[in-house]
Structure formats: C-alpha cells, structure tokens
XYZ file of C-alpha atoms in Angstrom:
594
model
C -28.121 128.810 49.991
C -28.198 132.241 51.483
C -25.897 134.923 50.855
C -25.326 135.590 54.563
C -23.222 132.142 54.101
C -21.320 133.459 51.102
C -20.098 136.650 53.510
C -19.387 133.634 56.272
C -16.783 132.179 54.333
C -13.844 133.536 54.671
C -11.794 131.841 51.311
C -14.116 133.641 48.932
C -12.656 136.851 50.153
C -15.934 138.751 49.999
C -16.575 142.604 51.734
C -19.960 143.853 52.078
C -20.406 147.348 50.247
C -23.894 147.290 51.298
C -27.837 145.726 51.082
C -26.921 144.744 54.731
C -30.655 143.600 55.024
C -30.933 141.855 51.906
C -28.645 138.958 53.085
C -31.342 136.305 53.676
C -32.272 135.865 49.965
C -31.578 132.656 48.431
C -29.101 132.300 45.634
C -30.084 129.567 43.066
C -27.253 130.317 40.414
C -23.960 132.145 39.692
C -23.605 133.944 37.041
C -20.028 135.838 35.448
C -20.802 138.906 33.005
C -19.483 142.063 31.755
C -21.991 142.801 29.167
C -23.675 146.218 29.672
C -27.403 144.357 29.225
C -27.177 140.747 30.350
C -31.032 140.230 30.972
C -31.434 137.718 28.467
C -29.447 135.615 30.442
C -30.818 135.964 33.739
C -33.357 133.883 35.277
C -34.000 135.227 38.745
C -31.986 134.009 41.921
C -28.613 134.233 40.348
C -25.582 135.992 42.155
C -23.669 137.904 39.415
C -20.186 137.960 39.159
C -18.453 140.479 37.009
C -15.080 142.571 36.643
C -16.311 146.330 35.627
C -15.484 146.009 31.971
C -18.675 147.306 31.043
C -18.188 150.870 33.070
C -17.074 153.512 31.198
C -17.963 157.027 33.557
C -20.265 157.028 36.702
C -23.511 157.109 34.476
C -23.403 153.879 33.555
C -24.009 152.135 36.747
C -27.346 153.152 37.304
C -29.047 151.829 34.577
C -26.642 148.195 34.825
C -28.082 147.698 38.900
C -31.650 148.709 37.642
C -31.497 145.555 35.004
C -30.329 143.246 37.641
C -32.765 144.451 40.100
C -35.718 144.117 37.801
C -34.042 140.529 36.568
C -34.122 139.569 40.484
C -30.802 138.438 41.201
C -29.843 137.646 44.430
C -26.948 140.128 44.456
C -24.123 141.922 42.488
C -19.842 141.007 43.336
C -17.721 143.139 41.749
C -13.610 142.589 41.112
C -11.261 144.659 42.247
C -8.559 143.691 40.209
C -9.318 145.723 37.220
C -9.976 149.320 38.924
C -9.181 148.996 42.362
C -11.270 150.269 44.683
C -15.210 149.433 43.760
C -16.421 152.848 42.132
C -18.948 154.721 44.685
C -21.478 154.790 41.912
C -21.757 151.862 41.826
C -22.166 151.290 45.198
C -24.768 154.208 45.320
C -27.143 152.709 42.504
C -26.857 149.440 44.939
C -28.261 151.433 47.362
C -31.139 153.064 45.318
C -32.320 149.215 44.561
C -31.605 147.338 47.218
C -29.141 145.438 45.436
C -26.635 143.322 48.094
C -23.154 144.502 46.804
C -19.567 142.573 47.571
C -16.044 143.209 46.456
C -13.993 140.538 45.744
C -10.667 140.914 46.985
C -7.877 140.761 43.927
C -6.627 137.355 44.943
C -9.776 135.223 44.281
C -10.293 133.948 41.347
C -14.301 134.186 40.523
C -13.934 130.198 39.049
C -13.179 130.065 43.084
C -16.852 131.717 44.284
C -18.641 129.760 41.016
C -17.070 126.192 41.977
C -18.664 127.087 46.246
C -21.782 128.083 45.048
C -22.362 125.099 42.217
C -21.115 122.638 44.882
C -23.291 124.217 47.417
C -26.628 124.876 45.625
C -26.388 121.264 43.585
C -26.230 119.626 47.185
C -29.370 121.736 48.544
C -30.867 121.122 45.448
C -30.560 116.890 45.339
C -31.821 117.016 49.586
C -34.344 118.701 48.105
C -35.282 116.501 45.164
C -34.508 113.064 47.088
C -37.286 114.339 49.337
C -39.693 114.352 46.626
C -38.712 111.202 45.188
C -38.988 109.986 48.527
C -42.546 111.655 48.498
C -43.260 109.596 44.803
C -41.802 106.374 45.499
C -44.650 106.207 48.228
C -47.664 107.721 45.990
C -46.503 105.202 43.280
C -46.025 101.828 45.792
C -49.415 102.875 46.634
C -51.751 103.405 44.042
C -52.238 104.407 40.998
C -48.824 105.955 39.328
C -48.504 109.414 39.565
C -47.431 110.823 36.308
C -45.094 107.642 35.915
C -41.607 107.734 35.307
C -41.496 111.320 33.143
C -42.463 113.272 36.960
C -39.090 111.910 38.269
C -37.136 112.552 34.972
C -38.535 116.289 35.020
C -37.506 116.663 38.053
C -33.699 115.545 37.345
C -34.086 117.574 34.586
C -35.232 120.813 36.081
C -33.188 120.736 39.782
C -30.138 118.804 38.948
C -29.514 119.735 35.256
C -29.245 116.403 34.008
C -30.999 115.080 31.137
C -32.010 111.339 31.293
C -33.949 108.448 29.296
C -35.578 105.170 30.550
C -34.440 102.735 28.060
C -35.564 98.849 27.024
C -32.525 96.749 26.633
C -32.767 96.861 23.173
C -32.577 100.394 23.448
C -36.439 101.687 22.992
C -37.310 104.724 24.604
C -39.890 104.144 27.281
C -39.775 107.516 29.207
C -37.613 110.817 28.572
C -37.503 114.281 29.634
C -36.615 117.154 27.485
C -35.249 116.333 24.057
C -35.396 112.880 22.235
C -32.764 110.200 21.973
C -31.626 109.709 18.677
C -32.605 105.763 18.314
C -29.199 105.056 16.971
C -27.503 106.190 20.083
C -30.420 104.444 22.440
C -29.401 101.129 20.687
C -25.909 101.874 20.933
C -25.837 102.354 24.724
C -27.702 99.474 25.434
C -25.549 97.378 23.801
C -22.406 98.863 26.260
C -24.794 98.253 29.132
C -25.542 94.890 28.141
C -22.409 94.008 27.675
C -20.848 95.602 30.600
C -23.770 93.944 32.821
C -22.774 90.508 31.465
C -18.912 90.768 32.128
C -20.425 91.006 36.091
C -19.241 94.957 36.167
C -21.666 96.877 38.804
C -23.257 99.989 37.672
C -23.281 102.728 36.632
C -21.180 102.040 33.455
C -19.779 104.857 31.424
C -20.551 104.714 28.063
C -18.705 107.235 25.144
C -21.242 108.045 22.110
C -19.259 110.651 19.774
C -18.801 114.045 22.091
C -20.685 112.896 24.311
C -20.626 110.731 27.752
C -23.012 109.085 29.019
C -23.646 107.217 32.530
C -25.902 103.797 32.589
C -27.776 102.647 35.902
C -29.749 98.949 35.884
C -33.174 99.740 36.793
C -33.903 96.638 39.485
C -36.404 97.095 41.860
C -34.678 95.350 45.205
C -36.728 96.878 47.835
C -39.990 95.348 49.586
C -41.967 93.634 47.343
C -39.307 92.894 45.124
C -38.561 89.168 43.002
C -35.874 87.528 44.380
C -32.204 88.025 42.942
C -31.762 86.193 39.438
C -29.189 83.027 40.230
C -27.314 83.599 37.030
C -27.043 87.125 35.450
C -28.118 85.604 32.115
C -31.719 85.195 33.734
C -32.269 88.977 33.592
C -29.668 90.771 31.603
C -32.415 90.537 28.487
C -35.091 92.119 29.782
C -33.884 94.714 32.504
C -34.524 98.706 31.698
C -31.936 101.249 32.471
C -31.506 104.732 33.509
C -29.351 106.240 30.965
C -28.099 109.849 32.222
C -25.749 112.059 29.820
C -23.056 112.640 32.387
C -20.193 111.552 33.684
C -20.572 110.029 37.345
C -17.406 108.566 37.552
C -16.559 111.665 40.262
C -19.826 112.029 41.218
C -20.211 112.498 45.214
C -22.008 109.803 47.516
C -25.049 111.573 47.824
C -25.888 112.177 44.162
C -25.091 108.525 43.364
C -27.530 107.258 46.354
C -30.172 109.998 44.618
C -29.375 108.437 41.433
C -29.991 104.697 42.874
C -33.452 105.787 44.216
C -34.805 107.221 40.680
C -34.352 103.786 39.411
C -36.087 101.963 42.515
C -38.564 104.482 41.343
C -38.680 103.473 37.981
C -37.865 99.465 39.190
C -42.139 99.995 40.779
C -43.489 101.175 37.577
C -41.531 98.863 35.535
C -43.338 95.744 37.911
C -46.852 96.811 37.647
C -46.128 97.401 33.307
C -45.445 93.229 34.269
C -48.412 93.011 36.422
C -50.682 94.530 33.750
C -49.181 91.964 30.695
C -50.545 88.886 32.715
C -53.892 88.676 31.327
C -52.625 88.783 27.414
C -49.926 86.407 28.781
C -52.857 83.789 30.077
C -54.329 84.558 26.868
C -51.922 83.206 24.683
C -51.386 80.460 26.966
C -54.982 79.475 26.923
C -55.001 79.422 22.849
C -51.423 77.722 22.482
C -52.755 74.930 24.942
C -55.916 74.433 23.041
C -54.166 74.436 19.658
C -51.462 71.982 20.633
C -53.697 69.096 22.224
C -56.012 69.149 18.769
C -58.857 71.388 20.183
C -62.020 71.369 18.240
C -61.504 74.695 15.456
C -64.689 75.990 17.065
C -63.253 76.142 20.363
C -60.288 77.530 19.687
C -62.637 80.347 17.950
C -64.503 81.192 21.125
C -61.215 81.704 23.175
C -59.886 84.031 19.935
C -62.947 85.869 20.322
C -62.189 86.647 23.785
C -57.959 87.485 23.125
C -59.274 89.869 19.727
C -61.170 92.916 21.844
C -58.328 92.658 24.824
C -55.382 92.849 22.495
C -57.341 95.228 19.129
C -59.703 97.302 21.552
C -62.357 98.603 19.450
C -61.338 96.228 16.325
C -65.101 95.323 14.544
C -64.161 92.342 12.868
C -62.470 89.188 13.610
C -58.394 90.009 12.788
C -55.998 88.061 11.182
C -53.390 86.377 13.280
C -49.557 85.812 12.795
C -47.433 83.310 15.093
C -43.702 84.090 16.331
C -41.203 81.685 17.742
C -38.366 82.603 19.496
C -35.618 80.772 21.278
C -32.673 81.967 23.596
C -30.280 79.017 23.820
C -26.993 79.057 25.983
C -23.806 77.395 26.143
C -21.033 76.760 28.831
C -19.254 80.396 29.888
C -17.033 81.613 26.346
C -18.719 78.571 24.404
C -20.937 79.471 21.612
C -24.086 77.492 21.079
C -24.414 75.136 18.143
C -25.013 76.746 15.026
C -23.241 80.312 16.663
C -20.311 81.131 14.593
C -17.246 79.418 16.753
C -19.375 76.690 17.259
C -19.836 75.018 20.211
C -22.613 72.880 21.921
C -25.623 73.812 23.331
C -26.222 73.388 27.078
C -28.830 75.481 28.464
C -27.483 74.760 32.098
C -25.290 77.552 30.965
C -21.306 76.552 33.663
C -20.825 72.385 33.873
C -22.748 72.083 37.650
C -24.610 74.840 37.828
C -28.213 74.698 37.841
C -30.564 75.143 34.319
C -30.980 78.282 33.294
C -34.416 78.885 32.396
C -34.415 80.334 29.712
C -38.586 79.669 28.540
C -39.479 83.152 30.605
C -36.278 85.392 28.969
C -37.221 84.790 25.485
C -40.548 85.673 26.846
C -39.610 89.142 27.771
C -37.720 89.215 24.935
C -40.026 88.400 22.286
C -42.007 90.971 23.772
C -39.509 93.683 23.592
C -38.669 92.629 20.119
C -42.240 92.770 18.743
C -43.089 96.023 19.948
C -42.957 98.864 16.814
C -39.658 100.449 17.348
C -41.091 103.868 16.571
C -43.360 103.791 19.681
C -42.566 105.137 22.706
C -43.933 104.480 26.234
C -44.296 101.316 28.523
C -47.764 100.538 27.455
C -46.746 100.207 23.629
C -46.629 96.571 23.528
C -50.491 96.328 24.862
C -51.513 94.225 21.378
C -48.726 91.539 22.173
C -49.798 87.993 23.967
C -46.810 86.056 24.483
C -47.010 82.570 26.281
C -43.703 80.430 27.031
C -43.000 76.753 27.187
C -40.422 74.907 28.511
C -37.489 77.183 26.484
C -39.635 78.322 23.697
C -41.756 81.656 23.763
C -44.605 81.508 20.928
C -46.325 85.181 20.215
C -49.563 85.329 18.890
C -49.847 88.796 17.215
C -53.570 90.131 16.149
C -53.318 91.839 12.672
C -56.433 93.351 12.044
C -58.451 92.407 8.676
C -56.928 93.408 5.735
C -59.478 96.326 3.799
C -61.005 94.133 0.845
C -59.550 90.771 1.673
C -62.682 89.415 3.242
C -64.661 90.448 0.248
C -66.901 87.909 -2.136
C -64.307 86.250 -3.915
C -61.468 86.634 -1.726
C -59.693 83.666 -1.053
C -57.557 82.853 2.268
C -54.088 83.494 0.268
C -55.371 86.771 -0.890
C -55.522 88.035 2.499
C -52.139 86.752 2.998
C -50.510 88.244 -0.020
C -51.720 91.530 1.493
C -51.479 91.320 5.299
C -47.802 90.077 5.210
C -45.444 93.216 4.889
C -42.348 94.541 6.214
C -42.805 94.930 10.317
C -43.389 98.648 11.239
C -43.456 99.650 8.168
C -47.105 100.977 8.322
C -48.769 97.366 6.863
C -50.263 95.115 9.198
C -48.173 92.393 9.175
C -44.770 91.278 10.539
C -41.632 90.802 8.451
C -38.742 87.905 9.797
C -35.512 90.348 9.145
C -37.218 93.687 9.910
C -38.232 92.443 13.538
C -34.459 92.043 14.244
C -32.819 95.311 12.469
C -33.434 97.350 14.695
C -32.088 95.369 17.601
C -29.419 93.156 16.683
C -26.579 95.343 17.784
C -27.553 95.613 21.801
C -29.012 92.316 21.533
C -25.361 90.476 20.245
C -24.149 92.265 23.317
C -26.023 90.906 25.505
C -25.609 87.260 24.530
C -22.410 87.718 24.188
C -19.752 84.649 23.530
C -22.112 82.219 24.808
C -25.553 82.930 24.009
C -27.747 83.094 21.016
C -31.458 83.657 19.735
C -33.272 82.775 17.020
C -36.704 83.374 15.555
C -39.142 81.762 13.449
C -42.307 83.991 11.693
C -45.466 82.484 10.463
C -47.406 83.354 7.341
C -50.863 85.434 8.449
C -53.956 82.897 8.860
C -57.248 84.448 8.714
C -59.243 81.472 10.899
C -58.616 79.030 14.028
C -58.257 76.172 11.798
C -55.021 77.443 10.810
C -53.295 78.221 13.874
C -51.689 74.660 14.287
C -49.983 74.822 10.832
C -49.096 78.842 11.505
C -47.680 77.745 14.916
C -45.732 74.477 12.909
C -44.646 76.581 10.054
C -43.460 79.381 12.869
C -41.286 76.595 15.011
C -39.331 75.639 11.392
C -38.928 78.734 10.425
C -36.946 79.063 13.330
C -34.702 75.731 13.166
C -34.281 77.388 9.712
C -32.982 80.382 11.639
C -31.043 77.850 14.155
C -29.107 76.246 11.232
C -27.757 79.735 10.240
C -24.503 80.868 11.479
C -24.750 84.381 13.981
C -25.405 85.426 16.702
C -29.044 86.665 16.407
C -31.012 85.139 13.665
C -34.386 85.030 12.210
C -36.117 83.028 9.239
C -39.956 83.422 7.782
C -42.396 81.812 6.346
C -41.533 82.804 2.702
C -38.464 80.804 3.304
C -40.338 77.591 3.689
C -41.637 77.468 -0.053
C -37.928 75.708 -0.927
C -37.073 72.217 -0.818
C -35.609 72.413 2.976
C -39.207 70.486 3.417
C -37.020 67.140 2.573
C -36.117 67.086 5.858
C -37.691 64.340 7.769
C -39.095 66.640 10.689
C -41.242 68.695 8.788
C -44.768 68.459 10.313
C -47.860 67.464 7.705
C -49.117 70.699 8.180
C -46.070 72.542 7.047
C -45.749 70.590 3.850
C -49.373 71.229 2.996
C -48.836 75.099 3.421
C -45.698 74.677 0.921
C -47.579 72.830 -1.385
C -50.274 75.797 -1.082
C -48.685 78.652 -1.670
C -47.207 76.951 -4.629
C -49.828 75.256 -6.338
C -53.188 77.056 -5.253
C -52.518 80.601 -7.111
C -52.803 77.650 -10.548
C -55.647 75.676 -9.254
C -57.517 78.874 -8.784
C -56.544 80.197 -12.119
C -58.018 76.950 -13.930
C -60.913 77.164 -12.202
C -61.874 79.940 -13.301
C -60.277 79.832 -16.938
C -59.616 76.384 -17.683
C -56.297 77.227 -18.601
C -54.980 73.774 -17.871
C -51.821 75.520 -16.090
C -51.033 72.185 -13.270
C -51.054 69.763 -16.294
C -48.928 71.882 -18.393
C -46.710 72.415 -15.625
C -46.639 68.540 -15.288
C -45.436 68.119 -18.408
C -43.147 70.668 -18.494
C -40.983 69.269 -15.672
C -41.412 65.679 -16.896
C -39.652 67.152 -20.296
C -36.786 68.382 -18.226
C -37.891 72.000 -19.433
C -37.554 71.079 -23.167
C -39.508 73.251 -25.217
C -40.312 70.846 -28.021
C -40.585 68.030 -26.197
C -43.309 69.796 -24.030
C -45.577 71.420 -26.836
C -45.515 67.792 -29.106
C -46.577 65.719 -25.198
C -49.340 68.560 -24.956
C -50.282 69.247 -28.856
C -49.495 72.474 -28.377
C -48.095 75.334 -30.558
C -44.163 76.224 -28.875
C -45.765 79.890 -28.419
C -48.746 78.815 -26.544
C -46.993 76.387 -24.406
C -44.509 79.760 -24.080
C -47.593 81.754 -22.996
C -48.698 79.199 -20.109
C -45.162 79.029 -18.773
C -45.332 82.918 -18.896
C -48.637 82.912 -16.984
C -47.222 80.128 -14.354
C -44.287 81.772 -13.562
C -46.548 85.550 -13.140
C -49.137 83.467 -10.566
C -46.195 82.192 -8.370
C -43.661 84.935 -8.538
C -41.222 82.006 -9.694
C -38.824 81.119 -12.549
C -39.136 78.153 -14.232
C -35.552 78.704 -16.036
C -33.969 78.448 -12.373
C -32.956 75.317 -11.090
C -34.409 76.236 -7.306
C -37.432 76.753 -8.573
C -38.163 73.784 -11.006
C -37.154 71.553 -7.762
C -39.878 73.613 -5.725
C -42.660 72.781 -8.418
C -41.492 69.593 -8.197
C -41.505 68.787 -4.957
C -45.313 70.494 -4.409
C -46.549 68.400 -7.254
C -45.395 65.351 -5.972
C -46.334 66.107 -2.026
C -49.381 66.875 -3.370
C-alpha cells in the first residue's frame, strides 16, 4: 500500500507535518518503537510508529530521523498524546531527509493504524502471491516441476508469514520451508487429520500440539486431469498428503482460504507425477510376483531380478539380497472392528451392508509404500528403492537389500548372509525389522483406521537367490496371519517368529516348514560337517530322554560333562535353550518335519 492511502483515511486520524512528495512509497510493514537506535529491527519499507519517549532536548531528533532514513522506512508517525504538539525538531530533521512525517491525533490508538496496515498489506501481499502460484501451477502442469513444492512453501513463508510442511499421512516430511518439524509432532498431526478426515469433517482441521496451533488442508488434486472422487472416504484417507500450516484459520478471510486451497492443487500436481514416476518399479514387482507364483523356472525369475536390481539400487555392482513384505488393510461394517481387532467384530471388506467393495488391494499399496520408506528421509523421491505390486487385497513389497560385505565370500553359506543382512529397519543395517517398520507410524495410522479398520503385516527373512523368493513370499504371507491373529489395531509379525511350533497349523505351505526346519537344524548340520561333532544325534537323544542327563550320556556312552559340553555348543549354534519348554518343542518339531 501507499502512504497517500494512509493520509486518505480519515479513522486513523493522521496530519501531514511534511515529505509532501514522498507519499507514493510503498509501506510493507508497521513498526511501534521508542528506542533511541531501533535499526536492528528494521528491514526497509516499514512505517514507524512511536510516542517520543526517546526525546529528551531538540538534539536528539536529528540523529533518530537519520537512522530511519538510512534503514529506509517508508515514513515516521509520531503521538501526540505524550507532549502535545509534535516538537519542530523533529519535524525539521524530517525535512533534512526526506522523511514523510504524520501526527497522530491523541484519540487513536496506534494498535488502530497497525491492525489497517496488517489487514491491508497481508491482502496486497496474498493478490500478489496467488498470482504467482497461478504463474507455477501452469509451469508445473506443464513440464518439468519447477523447484517442486519448497518454491510455493517459500513463498508462503516469505509474503504471508506462515510457516508450512507437506506431510505423508503417516506424518513424514516430504517438503518444508524454514525450520524442521519435529517428527513427533508431524506424526501427531497426522493422526488428528486422519481422524478428522474419516469422521467426514471438511478441511482445514485445527489441530492443538502443546503452545502451538496448527491448521491441516487435504492435498487432492480435483482440477483437470484429476482421478475421479474416491466412492468411500476409506479408499483414500491412507494415502492422501496434507498441507499442514502453523496457524489458526478458523477466522481466516475468504481470500486467504481460496489462496490456501490453490497451494495444495499445487502440491495435488506434484504429488500425481511422484505416482506417475512409481509405475515402472510397480510393473516390476508385478512382473516378479507373477512369475514366482505360477512356478517360473529359478532362471527366469533371475533375468527379470536382474532387470528390477539397477532400477531400484542404481549403481549397486552385485546382485542384492532381497526381503518380501506383506501387508493387508481389512475393513469391517461402519463402528465394527475387523476380526482379530480388539472389540472384535467380522471382517467385511464391502465396508456399510449394500454398499459396494471397497478395494482395498491398491490402499495397502500406497500404504506399504509409505510405511517402508526410512522415516529419517525426507523428500517425495525417498521411496525410489521400493517395488510394491498388489493383488486382489494384498500388497506384497519386494525390497532390494544390497549384498551384505563378506557374506558372499568362500565359505559363506546362504544363512550367513541372513544372520547379517536382517537388522532393525532404519537403523543403518540393510535389512528390515517387523516391529521397527510400524513404530514410527502406528499412532496416525490407528487414526486413520479408526473403529473399523485394521492392518497387518507380515516380513520375510532376506534370501540371497530367485530360488528362494516363493518360500520368502510364503513365509512373508504367515507372518502376517501371525500378525492377523494378534489383537490391535495395527500389527506386524516376522520371520523370526516362524521358528515356533505355530507351524502345526494345517495351512502352513511346504516351503515355510522347510525354512523352520532350516534355521533350526542347518547351523548343527554345518557344524558336524566340519567337526564331526555328532551334535543332530546327540540332540536326538537328548529329547528322546525327556532332557535327562543320565539317561542321555548312558544311550550315547558318553561322559555327563561331555554330553554337557554338546548341549552347551547346541544351544550357542541356535541361540536356543534346551532347559525351556518352547524350545525343546521347536527341536522337536524340526527333527521330526525333517
């Protein structure tokens, strides 16, 4: 705004004292001050506001204009409430600098003048910055992004004052401006948005995190172009992004609202092509999962891994090692918990009796995507190493871990390059951990499902070859009706939770039992091999004595402390203890599947 306008309106209760010809500059700020040096709070543009507290005689007016002039503020208003009539020194050192001076009559409050020039400059300012979203909604719709979603959050930033993150709905930062988002509070307000967008409230929703409020848009792209509208919220309400502004915009006006609604059309474009872009590690997956479930020869399945490794591990040398992930997202009639939910319930994944199935194959999809990404990443792009296929209502992620340093070495056996590949998730190890994929997103996640929905996940052990992709992805798909059998509302089971005698159940695949009676029995067979230690028959015998000591040393001729010694070495190889109930069962079950 100009300050010619400021004179124009008559409720401020301005007077010109002089700078007559100075009244076309633009004021960008208002600023109140009586300190005698306020320089290190001016920025340039500002109309300064201040009652003469800082004037002691008539020589200290001089060198108070000549900071304000060199600052390059738009103009000086000074009270008359404390002394009256404004001091001609003042108004003479005005003069010298070409300094626009005002009184401001004793009535007005200068709250009243700071409220009309906010109010005024904000609105110039947003016509001014929907233009050039305007101007980057059509660079971005067509061609290559410009700067992606960070230009449009600068620009919030840096002409309306409001700081804003592009979250996942799990709560991941994907773009920002100025200072981080603690990850705490980014998880905590998309579990209020999730949960507001699933009790049908329309956006934005205000969301309270300590001090501090905070406004949440849905980012949904619903111009030209755009998919059609979701028939049941629970289609979407997984995998949309939001626009999370610290503000309140509960009084917001119209204008800023509408401005508000464009940035996340804006961000709605970049958040399609991120989609476009995953379709080729999408067909990838699909391709392999195909192959591997209709009994593909090994050596084909090889060729199409070959292909998937330098798309999804660019500039990977050697052949990785591969991990499978199952996820599910079942859900029941409206306030009816799936089965296996705490509260019960049945599971009908046509969601309301008569409405249509949900399908709910491409949101666990999205999901599993979101999930699998490293939590300490940032960015749309970060989940560039994930190929995640979908059928019917299962999504199945194959994730490349790349070869562990040593494990391929003369020697090295398949198991040892599991015992090392398979650590926590984002921990800094290559491999991916059943509980630590969820911890970090249970809370907005539970939200989101709310009374009626649930996931659950199954994790596969790391296989270093094609040949073992059928077992990884059967060993993956139990893991998770291990998960399924749990009570919650977002669970997830691994492969180390297979080695137990849950394989009595008469769905267990062969392939599943043989990787139980693996990881059991191999770390011995190995170890007699190369020792001739005898370990699997003194096992053998050890169970058949019901874990009698004597008994056990006179069936083997053995001394009591040797026998000890071999138990000692058994229970070292496997991690297990053969004084625990749990485990003897184990032992026993691999010997006899065996």
């Amino acid at each position: 705004m100009r300050l010619r306008a400021l004179l124009e309106t008559d409720a401020l209760g301005l007077r010109l004292l002089g700078g007559e010809d100075e009244l076309d500059r633009t004021v960008r700020g208002v600023m109140t001050t009586d300190l005698r040096d306020p320089s290190r709070y001016l920025s340039g543009g500002e109309l300064v506001l201040t009652g003469l507290a800082w004037r002691r005689d008539e020589h200290d007016s001089e060198p108070f204009v000549r900071i304000l002039s060199a600052a390059g503020v738009a103009g000086l208003a000074a009270g008359e409430a404390e002394l009256g009539a404004i001091p001609d020194d003042l108004v003479q050192a005005c003069l010298r600098h070409r300094l626009p001076l005002f009184a401001v009559n004793e009535s007005v409050a200068f709250a009243t003048i700071t409220e009309h020039v906010v109010r005024q400059v904000s609105g110039e300012r947003a016509g001014d910055l929907a233009a050039v979203v305007d101007r980057h909604r059509r660079l971005m719709t067509s061609g290559p992004a410009g700067g992606g979603p960070e230009v449009v959050l600068d620009l919030l930033g840096s002409d309306l004052d409001l700081h804003a993150w592009v979250l996942s709905p799990t709560g991941r930062r994907i773009a920002g401006a100025g200072a981080p988002l603690p990850a705490e509070v980014g998880a905590r307000l998309a579990g209020e948005h999730l949960a507001a967008t699933r009790t049908g409230r329309r956006g934005p929703h205000r969301a309270q995190v300590g001090p501090t409020t905070y406004s949440l848009f849905p980012i949904r792209n619903t111009g030209r172009g755009a998919a059609p509208a979701a028939r049941d919220v629970r289609e979407t309400v997984l995998s949309d992004w939001l626009l999370a502004v610290e503000a309140d915009a509960s009084d917001w006006p119209a204008a800023r609202l509408d401005l508000l609604q464009g940035v996340t059309q804006l961000i709605a474009v970049e958040r399609d092509r991120r989609d476009a872009a995953r379709t080729v590690r999408r067909r990838l997956a699909q391709e392999v999962l195909e192959l591997v479930q209709t009994g593909a020869a090994p050596a084909e399945i090889a060729a199409r891994l070959r292909v998937a490794a330098p798309v999804l591990l660019p500039g990977l040398g050697t052949a990785p090692h591969w991990q499978v992930v199952v996820a599910r997202v079942e859900w029941g009639e409206e306030g009816a918990a799936p089965a296996g939910a705490a509260g019960g319930g049945t599971a009908v994944t046509g969601g309301a009796k008569g409405a249509p199935a949900l399908e709910s194959g491409p949101v666990a999809q999205s999901l599993l995507e979101e999930i699998l990404v490293d939590p300490a990443t940032t960015g749309p792009d970060s989940a560039d190493r994930i190929a995640v296929a979908h059928t019917g209502d299962e999504a199945i992620a194959l994730v490349p871990l790349p070869a562990v340093p040593g494990a391929d070495g003369p020697g090295a056996s398949p198991e040892d390059a599991d015992e090392e590949g398979v650590v926590a998730a984002h921990a800094g190890g290559p491999g991916l951990h059943a509980d630590a994929l969820l911890a970090a997103v249970r809370e907005p996640l539970s939200a989101g499902l709310a009374d009626d929905g649930r996931l659950t996940l199954g994790v596969s052990a790391a296989v270093h070859s094609a040949e073992g992709l059928r077992g990884a992805l059967e060993e993956a798909r139990h893991a998770r009706r291990v998960a399924a059998a749990r009570p919650g509302r977002v669970c997830a089971a691994g492969h180390h939770e297979l080695a137990s005698h849950v394989l009595l159940l008469p769905f267990v695949p062969d392939d599943v039992r043989r990787a139980f009676t693996a990881r059991l029995l191999d770390p011995l067979r190995d170890y007699d091999r190369r020792h001739r230690a005898e370990l699997i028959p003194t096992l053998e015998a050890f169970l058949d004595s019901d874990g009698s000591w004597t008994r056990c040393a006179t069936r083997l001729h053995l001394h009591v402390n040797t026998l000890r010694y071999r138990v000692g070495r058994i229970e070292q190889l496997t991690g297990r203890d053969l004084s625990r109930l749990e485990d003897k069962l184990d032992f026993f079950l691999a010997l006899r599947m065996s």
